[in-house]
């Protein structure tokens, strides 16, 4: 029979008490934090998954901020296109009314002032900003895209934002695709002699002579056509159309006004197409935002199951552990408090 010494009994009792006290301390810490894990080693697999969920949630927060900015940019762009369409619609109404012979020169001169105001309003829309950044200047968002003459000073850059995992959207339109006809964009074939200045100069002079010859053969209206009229006569951009309409009104030329109607229809159709494109992008961004929010809710629920403690179960365990600890104290009380006199009795 193995002899058990008093020292080994005491060590065994102390070990048992310390084990119950340690478990009680762990439960109390979980009760304080309401977390099921105090350190990664408690549940490595769950901890790794929780960290991955936290990373995804953080990424989604940035995607949400990107989407909010994209929606702001797209909504302002769509509103600008809507206002621009209204301007062209008003200009077309003027052109239809003034293309008839019932109005005289004085009336058309007065209406020309209204067209000039529409042109100025179109220029203000072209130079619209979000904060300090212009929306129609391409990548040159800090530079004014159009000058007073309607010349485009921006570039053809399209800004894209990642509004979801590997989901990039274009959030801007550059000035050329909005205010210029397709033939005036970079897609047109450039003249092969543009890289040779000395030949380009001679080509420009020849072109000027042809223009002068055409003007001599053209019937002159009641008022002479200015240099700007020649500049915008064949232009298909929005500023050119409005300037051409104003000049035709000032020249009391109903035939030329009639010729502009088709160009106004083409410009309006282009703007409607762009508005449709912007609206479809905004709709896809909104759908992605809803998907991100739903994903965040699912991730929060999953993370809660991984790291959050079950309050009912936790406090039940604490109560049970308290009773176990009390029982251990009572059981060991008689042995731990014995001294030499107790053994000599």
Short mmCIF file of C-alpha atoms in Angstrom, two decimals, residues 52-234:
data_model
loop_
_atom_site.label_atom_id
_atom_site.label_comp_id
_atom_site.label_asym_id
_atom_site.label_seq_id
_atom_site.Cartn_x
_atom_site.Cartn_y
_atom_site.Cartn_z
CA UNK A 52 -10.62 37.83 -41.95
CA UNK A 53 -14.13 39.09 -41.36
CA UNK A 54 -12.73 42.27 -39.76
CA UNK A 55 -10.51 42.82 -42.81
CA UNK A 56 -13.46 42.36 -45.19
CA UNK A 57 -15.58 44.74 -43.12
CA UNK A 58 -12.84 47.37 -43.21
CA UNK A 59 -12.54 47.00 -46.99
CA UNK A 60 -16.30 47.31 -47.32
CA UNK A 61 -16.21 50.56 -45.35
CA UNK A 62 -13.76 52.01 -47.88
CA UNK A 63 -15.84 50.68 -50.78
CA UNK A 64 -18.87 52.36 -49.21
CA UNK A 65 -17.03 55.69 -49.04
CA UNK A 66 -15.94 55.30 -52.66
CA UNK A 67 -19.51 54.48 -53.66
CA UNK A 68 -20.86 57.53 -51.82
CA UNK A 69 -18.43 59.79 -53.69
CA UNK A 70 -19.21 58.03 -56.98
CA UNK A 71 -22.95 58.55 -56.46
CA UNK A 72 -22.37 62.22 -55.63
CA UNK A 73 -20.29 62.69 -58.79
CA UNK A 74 -22.72 60.73 -60.99
CA UNK A 75 -25.81 62.49 -59.64
CA UNK A 76 -24.28 65.92 -60.18
CA UNK A 77 -23.17 64.90 -63.67
CA UNK A 78 -26.65 63.61 -64.49
CA UNK A 79 -28.22 66.83 -63.20
CA UNK A 80 -25.80 68.89 -65.30
CA UNK A 81 -26.71 66.86 -68.39
CA UNK A 82 -30.38 67.36 -67.61
CA UNK A 83 -29.92 71.13 -67.34
CA UNK A 84 -27.89 71.14 -70.53
CA UNK A 85 -30.64 69.20 -72.32
CA UNK A 86 -33.17 71.78 -71.12
CA UNK A 87 -30.99 74.57 -72.51
CA UNK A 88 -30.77 72.92 -75.91
CA UNK A 89 -34.50 72.24 -75.82
CA UNK A 90 -35.16 75.92 -75.15
CA UNK A 91 -32.74 76.91 -77.92
CA UNK A 92 -34.47 74.54 -80.33
CA UNK A 93 -37.85 76.06 -79.46
CA UNK A 94 -36.41 79.46 -80.27
CA UNK A 95 -34.96 78.16 -83.53
CA UNK A 96 -38.29 76.60 -84.57
CA UNK A 97 -40.18 79.79 -83.80
CA UNK A 98 -37.67 82.14 -85.44
CA UNK A 99 -37.21 80.01 -88.58
CA UNK A 100 -40.58 81.21 -89.87
CA UNK A 101 -41.08 84.47 -91.78
CA UNK A 102 -43.54 86.00 -89.32
CA UNK A 103 -40.78 87.61 -87.23
CA UNK A 104 -38.80 90.62 -88.35
CA UNK A 105 -35.18 91.61 -87.79
CA UNK A 106 -35.82 93.54 -84.58
CA UNK A 107 -37.54 90.57 -82.94
CA UNK A 108 -34.72 88.22 -83.92
CA UNK A 109 -32.10 90.62 -82.54
CA UNK A 110 -33.91 90.68 -79.21
CA UNK A 111 -34.20 86.90 -79.14
CA UNK A 112 -30.48 86.64 -79.91
CA UNK A 113 -29.78 88.18 -76.50
CA UNK A 114 -31.69 85.33 -74.88
CA UNK A 115 -29.61 82.82 -76.83
CA UNK A 116 -26.44 84.51 -75.59
CA UNK A 117 -27.69 84.04 -72.03
CA UNK A 118 -28.37 80.37 -72.75
CA UNK A 119 -24.83 80.07 -74.04
CA UNK A 120 -23.44 81.63 -70.86
CA UNK A 121 -25.55 79.25 -68.79
CA UNK A 122 -24.21 76.29 -70.78
CA UNK A 123 -20.67 77.52 -70.10
CA UNK A 124 -21.35 77.69 -66.36
CA UNK A 125 -22.62 74.09 -66.48
CA UNK A 126 -19.53 73.04 -68.44
CA UNK A 127 -17.35 74.47 -65.64
CA UNK A 128 -19.39 72.95 -62.82
CA UNK A 129 -17.48 71.71 -59.78
CA UNK A 130 -17.86 69.27 -56.90
CA UNK A 131 -16.00 71.01 -54.12
CA UNK A 132 -12.84 72.28 -55.78
CA UNK A 133 -12.83 69.72 -58.61
CA UNK A 134 -14.35 70.27 -62.04
CA UNK A 135 -16.54 67.41 -63.21
CA UNK A 136 -15.97 67.75 -66.98
CA UNK A 137 -12.19 68.28 -67.14
CA UNK A 138 -11.08 64.63 -67.26
CA UNK A 139 -8.02 64.02 -65.09
CA UNK A 140 -7.30 67.78 -64.87
CA UNK A 141 -9.90 68.23 -62.17
CA UNK A 142 -8.27 71.37 -60.75
CA UNK A 143 -8.14 73.16 -64.13
CA UNK A 144 -11.07 75.02 -65.69
CA UNK A 145 -12.21 72.79 -68.57
CA UNK A 146 -13.67 75.47 -70.89
CA UNK A 147 -12.62 79.05 -71.53
CA UNK A 148 -14.89 81.90 -72.58
CA UNK A 149 -14.59 80.89 -76.25
CA UNK A 150 -15.85 77.39 -75.51
CA UNK A 151 -12.44 75.80 -76.12
CA UNK A 152 -11.79 72.64 -74.16
CA UNK A 153 -8.67 72.76 -71.95
CA UNK A 154 -9.08 69.46 -70.14
CA UNK A 155 -8.09 65.97 -71.24
CA UNK A 156 -9.92 62.79 -72.20
CA UNK A 157 -9.36 61.02 -68.87
CA UNK A 158 -12.01 58.82 -67.30
CA UNK A 159 -11.81 58.54 -63.50
CA UNK A 160 -12.65 55.10 -62.10
CA UNK A 161 -13.32 54.08 -58.51
CA UNK A 162 -13.45 50.65 -56.93
CA UNK A 163 -16.86 50.53 -55.27
CA UNK A 164 -16.75 46.79 -54.61
CA UNK A 165 -14.32 43.91 -54.66
CA UNK A 166 -12.87 44.06 -58.21
CA UNK A 167 -15.83 46.24 -59.28
CA UNK A 168 -14.66 49.47 -60.91
CA UNK A 169 -16.99 52.15 -62.28
CA UNK A 170 -16.41 55.27 -64.34
CA UNK A 171 -17.57 58.30 -62.36
CA UNK A 172 -17.02 61.14 -64.82
CA UNK A 173 -17.49 62.30 -68.39
CA UNK A 174 -14.88 64.51 -70.00
CA UNK A 175 -15.89 67.71 -71.76
CA UNK A 176 -15.31 66.51 -75.30
CA UNK A 177 -17.79 63.65 -75.17
CA UNK A 178 -20.42 65.92 -73.62
CA UNK A 179 -20.04 69.19 -75.50
CA UNK A 180 -18.37 68.08 -78.74
CA UNK A 181 -19.63 65.91 -81.57
CA UNK A 182 -18.07 62.51 -82.09
CA UNK A 183 -16.15 63.80 -85.09
CA UNK A 184 -14.41 66.30 -82.82
CA UNK A 185 -13.13 63.80 -80.28
CA UNK A 186 -9.81 62.03 -80.24
CA UNK A 187 -11.33 59.16 -82.22
CA UNK A 188 -11.05 61.19 -85.42
CA UNK A 189 -8.14 60.52 -87.77
CA UNK A 190 -5.55 63.28 -87.43
CA UNK A 191 -4.03 64.90 -90.50
CA UNK A 192 -0.73 63.19 -91.37
CA UNK A 193 1.06 66.54 -91.78
CA UNK A 194 0.23 67.87 -88.32
CA UNK A 195 3.64 66.73 -87.05
CA UNK A 196 5.39 68.92 -89.68
CA UNK A 197 4.88 72.59 -88.72
CA UNK A 198 6.32 74.03 -91.92
CA UNK A 199 3.91 71.96 -94.05
CA UNK A 200 1.05 72.56 -91.65
CA UNK A 201 1.45 76.34 -92.11
CA UNK A 202 1.16 76.05 -95.87
CA UNK A 203 -1.81 73.72 -95.46
CA UNK A 204 -3.48 76.26 -93.16
CA UNK A 205 -2.93 79.05 -95.68
CA UNK A 206 -4.44 76.93 -98.43
CA UNK A 207 -7.39 76.16 -96.20
CA UNK A 208 -7.89 79.87 -95.48
CA UNK A 209 -7.87 80.67 -99.19
CA UNK A 210 -10.54 78.03 -99.77
CA UNK A 211 -12.66 79.49 -96.97
CA UNK A 212 -12.34 82.99 -98.41
CA UNK A 213 -13.30 81.69 -101.85
CA UNK A 214 -16.38 79.98 -100.42
CA UNK A 215 -17.39 83.14 -98.57
CA UNK A 216 -17.14 85.17 -101.78
CA UNK A 217 -19.45 82.72 -103.54
CA UNK A 218 -21.93 82.72 -100.68
CA UNK A 219 -24.85 85.11 -100.63
CA UNK A 220 -24.29 87.70 -97.94
CA UNK A 221 -27.19 88.25 -95.54
CA UNK A 222 -28.43 91.65 -94.50
CA UNK A 223 -25.69 91.87 -91.85
CA UNK A 224 -22.11 90.70 -92.44
CA UNK A 225 -21.07 87.43 -90.80
CA UNK A 226 -18.33 87.94 -88.20
CA UNK A 227 -15.16 85.90 -87.90
CA UNK A 228 -16.78 83.99 -85.04
CA UNK A 229 -19.57 82.99 -87.38
CA UNK A 230 -17.09 81.38 -89.72
CA UNK A 231 -15.50 79.70 -86.74
CA UNK A 232 -18.75 78.19 -85.48
CA UNK A 233 -20.61 77.84 -88.76
CA UNK A 234 -19.70 74.22 -89.33
#
